[in-house]
Coordinates of C-alpha atoms and ligand atoms in Angstrom, one line a residue:
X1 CA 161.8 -11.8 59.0
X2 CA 158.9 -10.0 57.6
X3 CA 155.5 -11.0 58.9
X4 CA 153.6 -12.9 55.4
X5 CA 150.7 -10.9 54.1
X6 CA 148.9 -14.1 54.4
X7 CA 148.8 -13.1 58.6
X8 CA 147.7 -9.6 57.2
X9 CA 145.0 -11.2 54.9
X10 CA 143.9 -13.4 58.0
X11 CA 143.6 -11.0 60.5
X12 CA 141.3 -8.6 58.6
X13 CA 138.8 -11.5 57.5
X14 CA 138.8 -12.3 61.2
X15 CA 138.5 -8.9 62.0
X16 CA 135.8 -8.8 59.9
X17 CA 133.9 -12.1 61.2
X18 CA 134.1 -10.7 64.1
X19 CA 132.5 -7.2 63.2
X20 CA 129.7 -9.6 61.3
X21 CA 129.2 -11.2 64.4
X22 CA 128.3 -8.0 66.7
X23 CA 126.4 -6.7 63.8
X24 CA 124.0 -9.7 63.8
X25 CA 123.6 -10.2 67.5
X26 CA 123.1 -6.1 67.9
X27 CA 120.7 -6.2 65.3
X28 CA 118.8 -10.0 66.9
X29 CA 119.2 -8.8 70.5
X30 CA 117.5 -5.2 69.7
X31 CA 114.6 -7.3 67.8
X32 CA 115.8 -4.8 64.3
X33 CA 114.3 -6.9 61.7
X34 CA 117.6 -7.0 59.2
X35 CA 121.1 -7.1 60.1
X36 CA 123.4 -4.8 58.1
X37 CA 124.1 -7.3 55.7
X38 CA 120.7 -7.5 54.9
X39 CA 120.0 -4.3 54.6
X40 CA 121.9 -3.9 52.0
X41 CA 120.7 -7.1 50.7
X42 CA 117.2 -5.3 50.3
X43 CA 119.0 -2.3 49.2
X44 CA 120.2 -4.1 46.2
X45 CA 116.8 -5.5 45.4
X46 CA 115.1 -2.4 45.4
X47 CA 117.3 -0.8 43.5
X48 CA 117.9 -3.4 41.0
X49 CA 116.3 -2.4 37.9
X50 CA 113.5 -4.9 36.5
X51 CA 114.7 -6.3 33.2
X52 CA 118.2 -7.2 35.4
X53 CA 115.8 -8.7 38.1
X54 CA 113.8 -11.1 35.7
X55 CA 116.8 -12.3 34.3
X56 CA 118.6 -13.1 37.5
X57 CA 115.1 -15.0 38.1
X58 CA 115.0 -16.8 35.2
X59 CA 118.8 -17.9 35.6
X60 CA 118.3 -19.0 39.4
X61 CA 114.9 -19.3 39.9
X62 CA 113.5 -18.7 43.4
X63 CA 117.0 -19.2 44.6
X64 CA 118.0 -15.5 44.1
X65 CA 117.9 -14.6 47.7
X66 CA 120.6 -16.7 49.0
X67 CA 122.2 -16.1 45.9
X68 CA 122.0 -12.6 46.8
X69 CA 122.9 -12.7 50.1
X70 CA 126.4 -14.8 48.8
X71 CA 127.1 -12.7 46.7
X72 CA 126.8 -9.6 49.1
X73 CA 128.8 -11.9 51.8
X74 CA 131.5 -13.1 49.1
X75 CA 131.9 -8.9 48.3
X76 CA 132.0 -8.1 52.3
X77 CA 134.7 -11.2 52.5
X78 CA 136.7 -9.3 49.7
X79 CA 136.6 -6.0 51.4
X80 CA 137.8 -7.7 54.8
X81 CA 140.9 -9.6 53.5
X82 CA 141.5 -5.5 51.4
X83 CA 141.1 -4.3 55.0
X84 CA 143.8 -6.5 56.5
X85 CA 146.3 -5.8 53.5
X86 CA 145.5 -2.2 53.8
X87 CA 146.7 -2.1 57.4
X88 CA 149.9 -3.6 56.0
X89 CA 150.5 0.3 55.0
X90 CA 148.9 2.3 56.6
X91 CA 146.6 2.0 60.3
X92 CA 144.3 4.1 58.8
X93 CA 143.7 2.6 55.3
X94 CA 141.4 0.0 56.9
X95 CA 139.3 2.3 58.7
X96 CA 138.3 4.2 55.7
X97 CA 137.5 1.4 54.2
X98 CA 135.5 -0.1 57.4
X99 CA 133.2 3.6 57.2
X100 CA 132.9 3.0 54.0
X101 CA 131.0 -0.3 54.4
X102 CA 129.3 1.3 57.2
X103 CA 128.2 4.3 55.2
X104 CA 126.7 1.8 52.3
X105 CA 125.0 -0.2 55.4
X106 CA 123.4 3.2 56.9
X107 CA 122.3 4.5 53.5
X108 CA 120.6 0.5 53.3
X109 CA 119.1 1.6 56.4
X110 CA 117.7 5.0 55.7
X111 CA 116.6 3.7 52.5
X112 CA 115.1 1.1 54.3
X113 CA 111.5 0.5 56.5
X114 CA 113.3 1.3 59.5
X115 CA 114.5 4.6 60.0
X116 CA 114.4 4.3 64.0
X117 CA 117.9 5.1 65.8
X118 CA 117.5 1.4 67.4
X119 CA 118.2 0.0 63.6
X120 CA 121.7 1.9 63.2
X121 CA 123.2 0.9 66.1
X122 CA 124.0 -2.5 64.4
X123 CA 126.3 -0.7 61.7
X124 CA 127.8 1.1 64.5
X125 CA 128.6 -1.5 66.6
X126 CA 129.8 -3.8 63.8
X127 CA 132.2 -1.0 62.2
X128 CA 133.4 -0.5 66.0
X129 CA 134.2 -4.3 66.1
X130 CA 136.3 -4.1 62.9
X131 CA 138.3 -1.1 63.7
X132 CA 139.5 -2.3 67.7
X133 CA 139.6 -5.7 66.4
X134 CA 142.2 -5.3 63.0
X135 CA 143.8 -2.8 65.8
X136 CA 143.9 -6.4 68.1
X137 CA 144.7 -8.6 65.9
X138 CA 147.6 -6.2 63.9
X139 CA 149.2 -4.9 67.1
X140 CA 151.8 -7.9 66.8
X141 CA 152.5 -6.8 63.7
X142 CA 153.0 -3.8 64.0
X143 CA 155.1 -4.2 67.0
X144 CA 157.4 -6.4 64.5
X145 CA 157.6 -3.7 61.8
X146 CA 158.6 -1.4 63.5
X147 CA 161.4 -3.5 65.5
X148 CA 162.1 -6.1 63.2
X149 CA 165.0 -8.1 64.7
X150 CA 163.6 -8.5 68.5
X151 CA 160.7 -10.4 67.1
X152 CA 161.9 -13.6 67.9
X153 CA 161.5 -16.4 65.1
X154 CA 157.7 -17.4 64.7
X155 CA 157.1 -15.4 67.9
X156 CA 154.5 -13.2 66.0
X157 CA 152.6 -15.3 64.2
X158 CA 152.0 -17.8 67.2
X159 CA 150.6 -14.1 68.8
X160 CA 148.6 -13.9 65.7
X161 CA 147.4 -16.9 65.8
X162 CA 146.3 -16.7 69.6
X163 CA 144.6 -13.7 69.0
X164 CA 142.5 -14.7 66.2
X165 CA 141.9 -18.0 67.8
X166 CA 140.3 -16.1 70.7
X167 CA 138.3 -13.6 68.3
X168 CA 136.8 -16.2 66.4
X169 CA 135.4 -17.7 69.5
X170 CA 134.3 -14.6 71.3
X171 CA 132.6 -13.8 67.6
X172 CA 130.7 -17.5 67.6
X173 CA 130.0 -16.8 71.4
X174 CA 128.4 -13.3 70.8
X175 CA 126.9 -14.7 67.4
X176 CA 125.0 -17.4 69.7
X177 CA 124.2 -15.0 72.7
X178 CA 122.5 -12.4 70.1
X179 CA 120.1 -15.9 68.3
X180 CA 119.3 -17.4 71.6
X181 CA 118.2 -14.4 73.2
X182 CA 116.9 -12.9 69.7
X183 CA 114.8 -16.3 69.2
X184 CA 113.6 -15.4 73.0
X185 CA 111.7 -12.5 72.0
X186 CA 110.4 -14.1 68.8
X187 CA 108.5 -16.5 70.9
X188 CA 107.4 -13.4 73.5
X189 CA 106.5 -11.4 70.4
X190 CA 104.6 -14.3 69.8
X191 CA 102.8 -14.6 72.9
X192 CA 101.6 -11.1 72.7
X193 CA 100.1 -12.0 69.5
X194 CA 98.1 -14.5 70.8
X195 CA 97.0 -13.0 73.7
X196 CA 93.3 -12.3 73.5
X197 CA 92.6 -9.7 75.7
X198 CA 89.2 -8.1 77.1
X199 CA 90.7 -4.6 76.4
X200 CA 89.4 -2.6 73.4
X201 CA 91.0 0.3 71.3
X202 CA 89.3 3.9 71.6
X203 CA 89.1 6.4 68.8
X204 CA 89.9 10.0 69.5
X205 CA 86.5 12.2 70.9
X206 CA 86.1 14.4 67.7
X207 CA 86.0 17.3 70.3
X208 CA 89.6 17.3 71.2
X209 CA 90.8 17.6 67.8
X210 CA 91.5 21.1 66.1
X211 CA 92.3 20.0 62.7
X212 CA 95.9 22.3 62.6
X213 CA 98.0 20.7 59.6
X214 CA 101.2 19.6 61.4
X215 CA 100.5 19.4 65.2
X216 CA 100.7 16.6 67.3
X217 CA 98.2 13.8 67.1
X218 CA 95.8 13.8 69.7
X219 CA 96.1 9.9 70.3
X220 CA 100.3 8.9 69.9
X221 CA 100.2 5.7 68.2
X222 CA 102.2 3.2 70.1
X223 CA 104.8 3.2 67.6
X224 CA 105.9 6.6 67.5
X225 CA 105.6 7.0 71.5
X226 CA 108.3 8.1 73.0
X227 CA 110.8 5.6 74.9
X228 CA 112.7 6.4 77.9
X229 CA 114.6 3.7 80.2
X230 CA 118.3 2.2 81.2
X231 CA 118.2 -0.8 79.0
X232 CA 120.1 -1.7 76.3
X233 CA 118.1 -5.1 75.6
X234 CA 114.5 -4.6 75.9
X235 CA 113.4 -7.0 78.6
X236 CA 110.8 -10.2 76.8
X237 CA 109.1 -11.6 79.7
X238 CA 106.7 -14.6 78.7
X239 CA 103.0 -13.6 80.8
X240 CA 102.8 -17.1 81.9
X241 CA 106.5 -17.0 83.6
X242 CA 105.3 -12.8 84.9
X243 CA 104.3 -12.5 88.4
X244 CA 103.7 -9.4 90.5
X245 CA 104.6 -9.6 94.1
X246 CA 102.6 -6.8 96.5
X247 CA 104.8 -6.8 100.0
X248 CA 106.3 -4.6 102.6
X249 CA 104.0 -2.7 105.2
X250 CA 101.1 -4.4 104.1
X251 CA 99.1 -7.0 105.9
X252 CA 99.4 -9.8 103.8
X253 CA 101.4 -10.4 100.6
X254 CA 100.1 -10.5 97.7
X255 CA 101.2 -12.2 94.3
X256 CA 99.5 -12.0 91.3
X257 CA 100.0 -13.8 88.0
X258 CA 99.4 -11.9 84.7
X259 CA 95.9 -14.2 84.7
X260 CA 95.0 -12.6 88.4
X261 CA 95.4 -9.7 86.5
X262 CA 93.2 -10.0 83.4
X263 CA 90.7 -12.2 85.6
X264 CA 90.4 -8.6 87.5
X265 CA 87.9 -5.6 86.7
X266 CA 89.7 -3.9 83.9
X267 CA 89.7 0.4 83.8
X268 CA 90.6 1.9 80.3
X269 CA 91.4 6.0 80.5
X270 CA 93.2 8.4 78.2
X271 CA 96.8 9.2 80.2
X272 CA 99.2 11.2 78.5
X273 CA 102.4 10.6 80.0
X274 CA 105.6 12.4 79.6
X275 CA 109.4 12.5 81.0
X276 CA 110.6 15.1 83.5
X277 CA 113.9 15.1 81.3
X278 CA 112.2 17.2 78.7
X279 CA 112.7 20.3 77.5
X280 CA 110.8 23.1 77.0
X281 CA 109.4 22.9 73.3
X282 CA 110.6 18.7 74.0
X283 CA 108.9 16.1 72.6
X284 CA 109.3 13.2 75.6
X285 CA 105.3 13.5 75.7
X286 CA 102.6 11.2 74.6
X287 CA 99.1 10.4 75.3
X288 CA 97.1 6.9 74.9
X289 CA 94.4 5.1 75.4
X290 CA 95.1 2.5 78.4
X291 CA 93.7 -0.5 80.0
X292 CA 94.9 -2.4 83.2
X293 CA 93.7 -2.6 86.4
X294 CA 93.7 -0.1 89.4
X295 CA 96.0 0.0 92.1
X296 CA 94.0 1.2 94.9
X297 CA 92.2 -1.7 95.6
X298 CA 95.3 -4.5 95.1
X299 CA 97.1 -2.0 97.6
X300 CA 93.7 -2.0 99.9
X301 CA 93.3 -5.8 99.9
X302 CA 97.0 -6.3 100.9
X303 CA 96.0 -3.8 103.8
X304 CA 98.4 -0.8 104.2
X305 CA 100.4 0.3 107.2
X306 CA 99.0 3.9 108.0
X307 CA 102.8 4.9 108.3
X308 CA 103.6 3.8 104.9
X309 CA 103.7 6.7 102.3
X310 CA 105.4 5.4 99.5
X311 CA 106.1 2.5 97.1
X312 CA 109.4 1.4 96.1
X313 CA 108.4 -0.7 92.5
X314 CA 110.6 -2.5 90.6
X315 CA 111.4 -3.9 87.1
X316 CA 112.4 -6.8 86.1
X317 CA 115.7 -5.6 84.6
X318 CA 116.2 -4.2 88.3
X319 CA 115.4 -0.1 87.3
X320 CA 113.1 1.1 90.5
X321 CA 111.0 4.4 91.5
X322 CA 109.3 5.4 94.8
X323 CA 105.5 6.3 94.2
X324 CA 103.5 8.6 96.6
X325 CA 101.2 6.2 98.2
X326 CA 98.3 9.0 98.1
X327 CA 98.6 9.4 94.5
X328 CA 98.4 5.8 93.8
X329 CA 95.2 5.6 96.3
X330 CA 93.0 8.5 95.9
X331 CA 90.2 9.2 92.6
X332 CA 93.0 9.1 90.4
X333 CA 93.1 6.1 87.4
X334 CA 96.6 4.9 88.5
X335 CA 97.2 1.3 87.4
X336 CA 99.2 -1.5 86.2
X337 CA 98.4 -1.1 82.3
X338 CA 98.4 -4.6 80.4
X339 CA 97.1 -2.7 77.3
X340 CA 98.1 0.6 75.4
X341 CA 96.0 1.9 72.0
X342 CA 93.9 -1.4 72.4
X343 CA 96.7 -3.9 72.3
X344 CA 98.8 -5.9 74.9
X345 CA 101.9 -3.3 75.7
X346 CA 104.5 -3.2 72.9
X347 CA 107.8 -4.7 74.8
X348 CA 109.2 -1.5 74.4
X349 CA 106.8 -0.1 76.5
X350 CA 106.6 -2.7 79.3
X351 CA 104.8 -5.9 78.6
X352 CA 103.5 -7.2 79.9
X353 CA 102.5 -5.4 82.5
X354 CA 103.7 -1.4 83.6
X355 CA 102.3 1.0 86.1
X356 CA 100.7 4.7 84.8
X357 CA 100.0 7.2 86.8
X358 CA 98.1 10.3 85.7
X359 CA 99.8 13.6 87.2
X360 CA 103.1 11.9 87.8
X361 CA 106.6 12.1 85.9
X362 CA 107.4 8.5 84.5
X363 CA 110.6 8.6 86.2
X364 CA 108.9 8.4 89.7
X365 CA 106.0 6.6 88.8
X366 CA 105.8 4.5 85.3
X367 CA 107.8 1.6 85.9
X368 CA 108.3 -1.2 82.8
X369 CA 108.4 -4.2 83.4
X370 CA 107.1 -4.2 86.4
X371 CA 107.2 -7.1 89.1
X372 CA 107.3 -6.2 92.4
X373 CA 106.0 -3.5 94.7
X374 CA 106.9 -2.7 98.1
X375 CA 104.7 -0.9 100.5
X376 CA 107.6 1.3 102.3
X377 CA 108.7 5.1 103.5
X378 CA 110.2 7.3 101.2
X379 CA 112.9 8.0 104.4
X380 CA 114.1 3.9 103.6
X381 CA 114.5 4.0 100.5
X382 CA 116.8 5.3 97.4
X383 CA 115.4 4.5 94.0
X384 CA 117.4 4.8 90.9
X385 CA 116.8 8.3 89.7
X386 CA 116.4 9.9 93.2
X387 CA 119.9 8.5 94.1
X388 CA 121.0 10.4 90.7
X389 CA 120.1 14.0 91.6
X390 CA 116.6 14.4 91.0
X391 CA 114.0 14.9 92.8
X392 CA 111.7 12.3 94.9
X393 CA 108.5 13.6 94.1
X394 CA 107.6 13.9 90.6
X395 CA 104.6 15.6 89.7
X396 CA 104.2 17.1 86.3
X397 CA 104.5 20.9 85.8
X398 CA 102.4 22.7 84.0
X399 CA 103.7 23.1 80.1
X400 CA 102.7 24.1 76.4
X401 CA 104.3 23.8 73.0
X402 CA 104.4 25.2 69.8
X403 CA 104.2 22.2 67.0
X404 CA 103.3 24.9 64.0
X405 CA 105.2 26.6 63.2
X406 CA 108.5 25.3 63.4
X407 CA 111.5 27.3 64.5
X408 CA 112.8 28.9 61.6
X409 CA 109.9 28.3 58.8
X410 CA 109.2 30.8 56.0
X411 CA 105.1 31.2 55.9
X412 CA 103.5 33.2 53.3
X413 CA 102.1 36.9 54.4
X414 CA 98.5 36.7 55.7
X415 CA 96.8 35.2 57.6
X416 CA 98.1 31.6 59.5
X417 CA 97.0 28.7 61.3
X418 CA 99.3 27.9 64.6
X419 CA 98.9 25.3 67.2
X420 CA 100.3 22.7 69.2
X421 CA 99.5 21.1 73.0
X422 CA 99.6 21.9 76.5
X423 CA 99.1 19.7 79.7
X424 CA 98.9 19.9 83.0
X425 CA 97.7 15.9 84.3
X426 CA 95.2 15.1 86.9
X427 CA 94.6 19.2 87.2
X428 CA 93.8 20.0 83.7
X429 CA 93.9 22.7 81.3
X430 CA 91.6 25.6 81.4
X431 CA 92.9 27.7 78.6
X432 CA 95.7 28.5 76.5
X433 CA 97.1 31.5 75.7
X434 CA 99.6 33.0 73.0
X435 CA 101.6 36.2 72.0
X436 CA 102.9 37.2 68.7
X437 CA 106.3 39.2 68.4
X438 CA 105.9 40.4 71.6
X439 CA 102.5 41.6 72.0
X440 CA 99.9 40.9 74.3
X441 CA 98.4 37.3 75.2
X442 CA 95.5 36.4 73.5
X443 CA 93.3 33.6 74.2
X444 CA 93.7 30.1 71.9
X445 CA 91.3 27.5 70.9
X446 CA 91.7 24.4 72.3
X447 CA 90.1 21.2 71.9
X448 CA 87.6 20.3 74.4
X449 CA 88.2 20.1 78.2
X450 CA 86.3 18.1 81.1
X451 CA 87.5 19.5 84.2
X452 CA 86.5 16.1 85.7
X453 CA 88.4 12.3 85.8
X454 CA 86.9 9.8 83.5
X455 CA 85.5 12.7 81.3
X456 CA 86.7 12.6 77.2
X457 CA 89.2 14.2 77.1
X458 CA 89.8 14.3 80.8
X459 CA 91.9 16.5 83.0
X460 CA 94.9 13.5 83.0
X461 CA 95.5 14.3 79.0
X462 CA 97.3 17.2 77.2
X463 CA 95.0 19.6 74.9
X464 CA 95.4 20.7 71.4
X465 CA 95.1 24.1 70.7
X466 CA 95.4 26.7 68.0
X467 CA 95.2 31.0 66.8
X468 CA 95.0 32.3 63.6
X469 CA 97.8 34.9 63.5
X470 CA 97.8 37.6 60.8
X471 CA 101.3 37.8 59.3
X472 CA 103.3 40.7 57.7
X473 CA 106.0 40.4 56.0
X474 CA 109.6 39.9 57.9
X475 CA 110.5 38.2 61.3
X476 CA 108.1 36.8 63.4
X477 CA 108.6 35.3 67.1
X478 CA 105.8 33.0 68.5
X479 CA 105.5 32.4 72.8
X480 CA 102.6 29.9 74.9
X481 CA 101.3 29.6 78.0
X482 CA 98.7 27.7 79.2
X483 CA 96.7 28.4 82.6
X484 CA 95.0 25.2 84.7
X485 CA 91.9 24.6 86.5
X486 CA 93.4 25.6 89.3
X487 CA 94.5 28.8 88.2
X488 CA 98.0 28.2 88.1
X489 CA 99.7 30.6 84.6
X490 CA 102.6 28.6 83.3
X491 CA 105.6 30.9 84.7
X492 CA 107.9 32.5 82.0
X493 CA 110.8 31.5 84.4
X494 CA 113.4 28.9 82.9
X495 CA 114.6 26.3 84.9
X496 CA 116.4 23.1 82.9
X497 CA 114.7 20.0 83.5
X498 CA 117.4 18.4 86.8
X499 CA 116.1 18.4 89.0
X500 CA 112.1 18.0 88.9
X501 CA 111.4 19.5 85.4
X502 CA 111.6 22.3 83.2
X503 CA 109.7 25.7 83.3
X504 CA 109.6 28.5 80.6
X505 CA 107.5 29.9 77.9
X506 CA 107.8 27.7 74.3
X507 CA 108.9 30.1 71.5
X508 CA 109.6 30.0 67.8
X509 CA 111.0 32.1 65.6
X510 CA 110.3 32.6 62.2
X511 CA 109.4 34.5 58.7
X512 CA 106.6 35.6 56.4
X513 CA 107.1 36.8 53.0
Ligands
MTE601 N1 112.0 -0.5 83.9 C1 112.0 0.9 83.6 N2 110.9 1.6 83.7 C2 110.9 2.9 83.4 C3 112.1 3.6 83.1 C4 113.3 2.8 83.0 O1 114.4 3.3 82.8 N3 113.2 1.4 83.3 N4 112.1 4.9 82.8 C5 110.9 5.7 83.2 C6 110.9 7.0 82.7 S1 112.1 8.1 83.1 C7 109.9 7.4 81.8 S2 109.7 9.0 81.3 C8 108.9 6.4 81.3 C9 108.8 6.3 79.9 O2 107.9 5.4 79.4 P1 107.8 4.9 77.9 O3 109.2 4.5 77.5 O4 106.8 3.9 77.8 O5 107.4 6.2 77.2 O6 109.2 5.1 81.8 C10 109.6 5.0 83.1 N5 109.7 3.6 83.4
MO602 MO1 111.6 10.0 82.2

């Protein structure tokens, strides 16, 4: 007995529920605005030339959307039940098909307002689905086909059925999951919103901009920081359910709610902040304006134990990272930031409340989602990075980039602007120096430096700087250095970034004609 293509039909639409499913949760977990299908929902709007718009309008009315959106589910439901009879012949058949679909859905997303690598992962792990789920839900099949006469009667399709039956379920169950925990965030979203507060955005000290064409912003906008941590579901904590519990070798305990917090004095500083995973010429760096409160005197009123030397603090999604207790104590503007560029801290980045700490690597000091903080020897503990390989303390080398140009540009002959950043936190850049195809190191502009804390821009942010370069024409090769206030020259020596961060000179290469 041959299997009916009805089963084959069945099990790619289910197959293809089920790749829906993952899609739409992915894409609500995450917090990605459209799910694939919608995506290329939009796609189809903005591509849909006018006259052909105001006609479907007039025919429908304002009921074009859904309609839409039928019509693009009605074509996906077409294309799953093709997928299923495609397997029929060949395993592979479906799986061009399935990229296909995903290829239309990335080009809805590039095409789209969301070009981050967050908003792909939905196609991905929707075409995933569909290809191991067909596999699932064919395998029976197959296994028939191939020995036809040990099937016994009906023996297959009750497989089949089984299968799909627990497919369909697991695709409802993860459909759910993704809403309820999607709709969570909505409502923390909102709560950020409405929080009012007393923190105020800070525009960027004319000084420390050099005006290059193409380097990096002074200020990062929030939106375009960089984002490092383990999670794959950013963590939405509600402030009024937040608290922060202070313990350990401490006199007495402390616990804060996020309102302790804001009721507190507030500090705002310029911090860049950058990731010890980077690599030379890397761009896990960013600097911002924040606002939160200091940790020095939350520590001092919980009373420290004179032989604690560390802090062991930990997120909320259970990440953790041990913190010099000196660095956390001394002149420095370490603190648990509730605000970044003026605003409560994108969720990405923490909310609602993270520690910085200028001078420090965030693996070892910058914890998300922070909620608890125990006073404690670095000799007792293991936190999550240090028990990977890298080091236990953190503190930022000192490092220099090359934004303009890029590696491998063709600039005209003459003469050329270049520039990009250098940092060094909590000591501070003194100058900046660069050498063209080999030559000798000349001194750079760079935007103003205040070798003292609190200053604009202060010794805990990076500095732009910049050359004119005369070009000839041919190959040109472009090295940095910078040099600190304490005298240290960034050393030419590379080292990769494991296990405490990279060293080596930045260089580009590239022509004039
Ligand atoms: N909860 C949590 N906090 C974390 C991490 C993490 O993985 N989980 N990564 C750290 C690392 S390695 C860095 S470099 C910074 C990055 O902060 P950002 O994502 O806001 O740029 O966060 C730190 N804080
Ligand atoms: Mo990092």
């Amino acid at each position: 007995m041959t299997t009916p293509r009805l089963s084959w039909g069945m099990a790619g639409l289910v197959a293809g529920l089920a790749g829906l499913a993952v899609g739409h949760a992915t894409t609500r977990m995450l917090g990605v605005r459209l799910t694939p299908l919608e995506s290329v929902a939009e796609l189809v709007i903005r591509h849909t030339p006018g006259a052909v718009a105001h006609w479907v309008i007039d025919l429908v009315g304002t009921k074009d959307k859904p309609l839409l959106i039928l019509l693009v589910t009605l074509g996906m439901l077409a294309f799953m039940l093709g997928a299923g009879r495609l397997a029929e012949r060949a395993w592979w058949a479906p799986i061009l098909l399935y990229l296909f679909m995903g290829g239309v859905a990335i080009v809805a997303v590039v095409d789209g307002d969301d070009q981050r690598a967050i908003a792909f992962v939905p196609v991905v792990a929707g075409v995933v689905t569909w290809i191991v789920t067909l596999s699932f839900l064919t395998e029976p099949m197959d296994r028939e086909s191939v020995a036809p006469y040990s099937a016994e009667e009906g023996q297959t399709r009750r497989t089949l059925l089984l299968r799909a039956g627990f497919v369909v379920v697991a695709a409802v169950g993860t459909a759910i999951t993704g809403d309820l925990l999607g709709r969570h965030r909505r409502h923390v979203e909102a709560s950020r919103k409405l929080l009012n507060l007393p923190i105020k955005d800070r525009d960027v000290p004319s000084k420390v901009k050099l005006g290059v064409d193409g380097i990096s912003r002074w200020k990062t906008p929030s939106a375009s920081f960089y984002q490092i941590d383990t999670v794959i579901v950013v963590p939405a904590i509600e402030p009024k359910d937040w608290q922060l519990r202070i313990h350990g070798m401490v006199e007495r305990d402390l616990v804060l709610s996020f309102q302790d917090l804001v009721d507190r004095e507030l500090t705002e500083d310029w911090i860049t902040l950058n990731c010890v995973s980077n690599t030379v010429g890397g761009d896990l760096i960013g600097n911002a304006w924040w606002s939160g409160v200091r940790i020095a005197p939350l520590l001092e009123e919980a009373g420290v134990h004179p032989d604690a030397d560390a802090v062991l603090q930990t997120s909320d999604d259970g990440w953790t990272c041990g913190t010099p207790i000196a660095a956390l104590t001394d002149d420095r503007n370490a603190m648990i930031a509730i605000g970044m560029n003026g605003e409560p801290l994108p969720l990405e980045h923490g909310f609602p409340a993270r520690m910085i700490v200028p001078g420090l690597y965030g693996y070892v000091s910058a914890c998300k989602w922070l909620v608890d903080i125990e006073v404690t020897r670095f000799d007792q503990i293991e936190a999550f990075w240090t028990s990977r390989g890298w080091s236990e303390e953190g503190p930022v080398k000192i490092a220099s980039r090359i934004d303009v140009p890029g590696d491998g540009d063709e600039l005209p002959v003459g003469s050329a602007r270049v520039g990009g950043v250098a940092w060094i936190q909590h000591t501070g850049i003194k100058s900046v120096e660069y050498a063209l195809d080999g030559g000798a190191w000349l001194p750079a502009e760079i935007g103003g430096v205040a070798n003292h804390p609190g200053g604009e821009p202060n010794i805990d942010t990076w500095v732009q700087w910049a050359a004119t370069v005369e070009l000839e024409e041919g190959d040109h090769e472009l090295r940095v250095r910078a040099i600190s206030n304490s005298g240290e020259v960034q050393t030419g020596v590379e080292q990769e970034p494991p296990p405490d961060g990279s060293t080596g000179w930045h260089s580009v290469e590239f022509s004039a004609s």
